[in-house]
GROMACS .gro file of C-alpha atoms in nm:
model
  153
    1UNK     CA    1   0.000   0.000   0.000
    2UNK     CA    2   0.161   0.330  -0.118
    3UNK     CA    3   0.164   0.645   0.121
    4UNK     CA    4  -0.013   0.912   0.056
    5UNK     CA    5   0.141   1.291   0.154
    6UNK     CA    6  -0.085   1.434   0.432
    7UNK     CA    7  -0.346   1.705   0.335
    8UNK     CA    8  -0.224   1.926   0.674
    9UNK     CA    9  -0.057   2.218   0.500
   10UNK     CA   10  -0.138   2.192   0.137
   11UNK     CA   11  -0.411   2.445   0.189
   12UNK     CA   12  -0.136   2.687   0.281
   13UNK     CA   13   0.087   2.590   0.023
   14UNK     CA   14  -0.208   2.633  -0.226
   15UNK     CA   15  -0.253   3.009  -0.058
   16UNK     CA   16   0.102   3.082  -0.038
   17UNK     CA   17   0.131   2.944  -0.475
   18UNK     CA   18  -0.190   3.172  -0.544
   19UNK     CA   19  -0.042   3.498  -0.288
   20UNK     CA   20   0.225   3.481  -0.544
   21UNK     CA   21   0.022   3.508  -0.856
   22UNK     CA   22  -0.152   3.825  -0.705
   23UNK     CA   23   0.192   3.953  -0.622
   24UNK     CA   24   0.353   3.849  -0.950
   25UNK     CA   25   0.025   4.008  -1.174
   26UNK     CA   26  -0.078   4.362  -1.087
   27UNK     CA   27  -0.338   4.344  -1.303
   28UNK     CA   28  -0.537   4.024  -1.171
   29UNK     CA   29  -0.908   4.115  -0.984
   30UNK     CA   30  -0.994   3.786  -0.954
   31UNK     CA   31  -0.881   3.481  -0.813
   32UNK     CA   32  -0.893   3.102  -1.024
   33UNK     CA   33  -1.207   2.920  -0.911
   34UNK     CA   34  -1.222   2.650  -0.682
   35UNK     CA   35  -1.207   2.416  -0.986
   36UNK     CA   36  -0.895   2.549  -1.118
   37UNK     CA   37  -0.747   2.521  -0.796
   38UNK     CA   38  -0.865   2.145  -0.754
   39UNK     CA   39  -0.731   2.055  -1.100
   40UNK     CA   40  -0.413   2.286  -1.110
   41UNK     CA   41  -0.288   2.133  -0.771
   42UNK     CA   42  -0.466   1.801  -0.725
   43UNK     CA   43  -0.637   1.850  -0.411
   44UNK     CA   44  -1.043   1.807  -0.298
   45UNK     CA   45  -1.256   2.093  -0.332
   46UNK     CA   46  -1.250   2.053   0.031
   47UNK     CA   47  -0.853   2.152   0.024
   48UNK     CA   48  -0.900   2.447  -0.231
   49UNK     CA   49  -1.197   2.628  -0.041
   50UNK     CA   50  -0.971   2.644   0.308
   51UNK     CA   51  -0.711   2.803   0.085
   52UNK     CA   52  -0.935   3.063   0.013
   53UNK     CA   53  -1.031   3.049   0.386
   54UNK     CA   54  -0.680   3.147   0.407
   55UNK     CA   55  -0.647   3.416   0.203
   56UNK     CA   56  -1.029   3.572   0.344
   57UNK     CA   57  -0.813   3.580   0.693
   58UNK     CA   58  -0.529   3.714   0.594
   59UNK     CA   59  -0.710   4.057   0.411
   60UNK     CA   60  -0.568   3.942   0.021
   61UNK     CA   61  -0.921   3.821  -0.120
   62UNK     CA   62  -1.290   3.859  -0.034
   63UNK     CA   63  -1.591   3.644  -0.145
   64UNK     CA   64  -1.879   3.795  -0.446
   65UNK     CA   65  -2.156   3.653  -0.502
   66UNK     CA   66  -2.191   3.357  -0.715
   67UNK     CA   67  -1.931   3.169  -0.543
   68UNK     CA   68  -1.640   3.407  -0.705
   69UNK     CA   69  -1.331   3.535  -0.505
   70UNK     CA   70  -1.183   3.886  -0.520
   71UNK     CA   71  -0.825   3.982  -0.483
   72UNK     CA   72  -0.779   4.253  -0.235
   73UNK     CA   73  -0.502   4.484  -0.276
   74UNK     CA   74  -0.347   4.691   0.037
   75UNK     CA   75  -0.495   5.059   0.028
   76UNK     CA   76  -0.800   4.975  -0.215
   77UNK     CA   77  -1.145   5.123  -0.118
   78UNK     CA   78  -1.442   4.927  -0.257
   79UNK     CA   79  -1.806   5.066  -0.236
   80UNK     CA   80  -1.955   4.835  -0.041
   81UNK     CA   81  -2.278   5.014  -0.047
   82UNK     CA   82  -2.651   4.875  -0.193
   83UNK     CA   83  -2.603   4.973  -0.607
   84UNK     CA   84  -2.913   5.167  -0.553
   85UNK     CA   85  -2.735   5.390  -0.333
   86UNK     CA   86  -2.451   5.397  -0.551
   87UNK     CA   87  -2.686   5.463  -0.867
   88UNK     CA   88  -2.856   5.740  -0.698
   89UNK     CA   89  -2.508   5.909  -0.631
   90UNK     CA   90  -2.511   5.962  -1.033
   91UNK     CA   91  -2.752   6.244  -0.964
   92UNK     CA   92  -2.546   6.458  -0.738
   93UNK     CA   93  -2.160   6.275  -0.959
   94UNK     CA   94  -2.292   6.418  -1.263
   95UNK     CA   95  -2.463   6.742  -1.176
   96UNK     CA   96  -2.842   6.645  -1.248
   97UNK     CA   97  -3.114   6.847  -1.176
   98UNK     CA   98  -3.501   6.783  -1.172
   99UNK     CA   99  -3.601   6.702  -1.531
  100UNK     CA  100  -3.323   6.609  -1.631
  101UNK     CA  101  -3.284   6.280  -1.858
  102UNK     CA  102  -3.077   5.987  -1.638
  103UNK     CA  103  -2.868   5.779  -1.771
  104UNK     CA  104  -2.982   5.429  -1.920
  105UNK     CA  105  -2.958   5.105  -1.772
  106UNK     CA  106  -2.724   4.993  -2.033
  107UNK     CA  107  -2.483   5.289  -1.930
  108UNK     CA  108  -2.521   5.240  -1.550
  109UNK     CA  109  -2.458   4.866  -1.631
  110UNK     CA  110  -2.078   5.008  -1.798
  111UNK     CA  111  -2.040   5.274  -1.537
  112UNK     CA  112  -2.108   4.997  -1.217
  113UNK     CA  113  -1.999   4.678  -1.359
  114UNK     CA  114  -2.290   4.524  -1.336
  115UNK     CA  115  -2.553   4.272  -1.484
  116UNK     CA  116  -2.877   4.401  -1.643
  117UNK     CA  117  -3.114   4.267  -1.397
  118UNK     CA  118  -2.919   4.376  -1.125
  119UNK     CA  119  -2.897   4.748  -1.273
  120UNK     CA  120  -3.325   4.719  -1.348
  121UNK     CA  121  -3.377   4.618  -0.949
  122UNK     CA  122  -3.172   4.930  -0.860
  123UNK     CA  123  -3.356   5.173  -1.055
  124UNK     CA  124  -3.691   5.034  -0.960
  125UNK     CA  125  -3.574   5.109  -0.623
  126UNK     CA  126  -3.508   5.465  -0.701
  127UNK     CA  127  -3.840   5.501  -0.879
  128UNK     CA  128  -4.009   5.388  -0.570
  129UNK     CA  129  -3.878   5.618  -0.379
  130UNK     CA  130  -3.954   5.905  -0.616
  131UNK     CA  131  -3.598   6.003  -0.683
  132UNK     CA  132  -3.691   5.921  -1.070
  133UNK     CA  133  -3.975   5.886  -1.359
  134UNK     CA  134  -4.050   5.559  -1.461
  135UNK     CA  135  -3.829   5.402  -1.754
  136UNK     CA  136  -3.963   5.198  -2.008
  137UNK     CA  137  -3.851   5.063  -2.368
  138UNK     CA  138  -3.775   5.363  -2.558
  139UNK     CA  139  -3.869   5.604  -2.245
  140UNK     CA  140  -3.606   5.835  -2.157
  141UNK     CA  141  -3.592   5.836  -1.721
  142UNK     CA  142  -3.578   6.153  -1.570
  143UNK     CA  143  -3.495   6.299  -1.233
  144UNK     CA  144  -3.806   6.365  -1.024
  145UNK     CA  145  -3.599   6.486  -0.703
  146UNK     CA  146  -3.257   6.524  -0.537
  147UNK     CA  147  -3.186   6.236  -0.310
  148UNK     CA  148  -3.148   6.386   0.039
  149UNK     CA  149  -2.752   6.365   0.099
  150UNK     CA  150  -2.731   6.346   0.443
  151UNK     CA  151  -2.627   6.014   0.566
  152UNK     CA  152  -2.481   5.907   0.237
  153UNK     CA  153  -2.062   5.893   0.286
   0.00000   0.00000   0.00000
């Protein structure tokens, strides 16, 4: 019966491999997925996920939704904040006043990196709470009122 090397460490060694890519690559927002790790190093899913554990603790990558990983570079400042939040910040960003056509969901989608559906939720939001005119297919949205700033950092 051959031995097999013990799991105990590989989940660091599998952080400390991928801590170098992020080092090594500047440009890199996003970490390999758990099945890249499993395939790339030979481990259980099991193995790869406490890797990421790893890197969570020590500040270098963060968890998005849809199972994804984020690198985390020292200094960075991510808006953490609901989109619709972030969306209604266009109004004051850009210098809109009442009346005023808003940007379309396509162009929000661009400006926020975000999906379509995601981007339509938002806006309802904003709609609801009067802020804009309802959009539609081939509707221009407008701006109804000035989000009260107070609050908002």
């Amino acid at each position: 019966m051959a031995q097999q090397a013990s799991p105990r460490g590989t989940f660091q060694k599998i952080a400390d491999a991928v801590k170098a890519q992020i080092e090594s690559d500047p440009k890199m927002v996003e970490l390999p997925s758990a099945a890249d790790l499993v395939r790339d190093h030979g481990v259980s899913r099991g193995v790869a996920l406490r890797a990421f554990g790893v890197l969570e603790k020590e500040g270098v990558a963060e968890q998005v939704p849809g199972g994804r990983w984020r690198v985390v570079r020292a200094g960075q400042r991510i808006d953490r904040r609901p989109l619709a939040d972030r969306i209604a910040d266009v109004i004051a960003d850009d210098g809109l006043e009442v009346g005023a056509a808003f940007p379309s969901a396509s162009t929000l989608c661009k400006r926020f990196s975000a999906s379509r559906p995601t981007v339509t939720k938002a806006l309802e939001k904003l709609e609801a709470a009067g802020w804009l005119s309802e959009g539609g297919q081939g509707k221009v949205r407008t701006v109804r009122a000035l989000p009260n700033r107070e609050g908002r950092s």
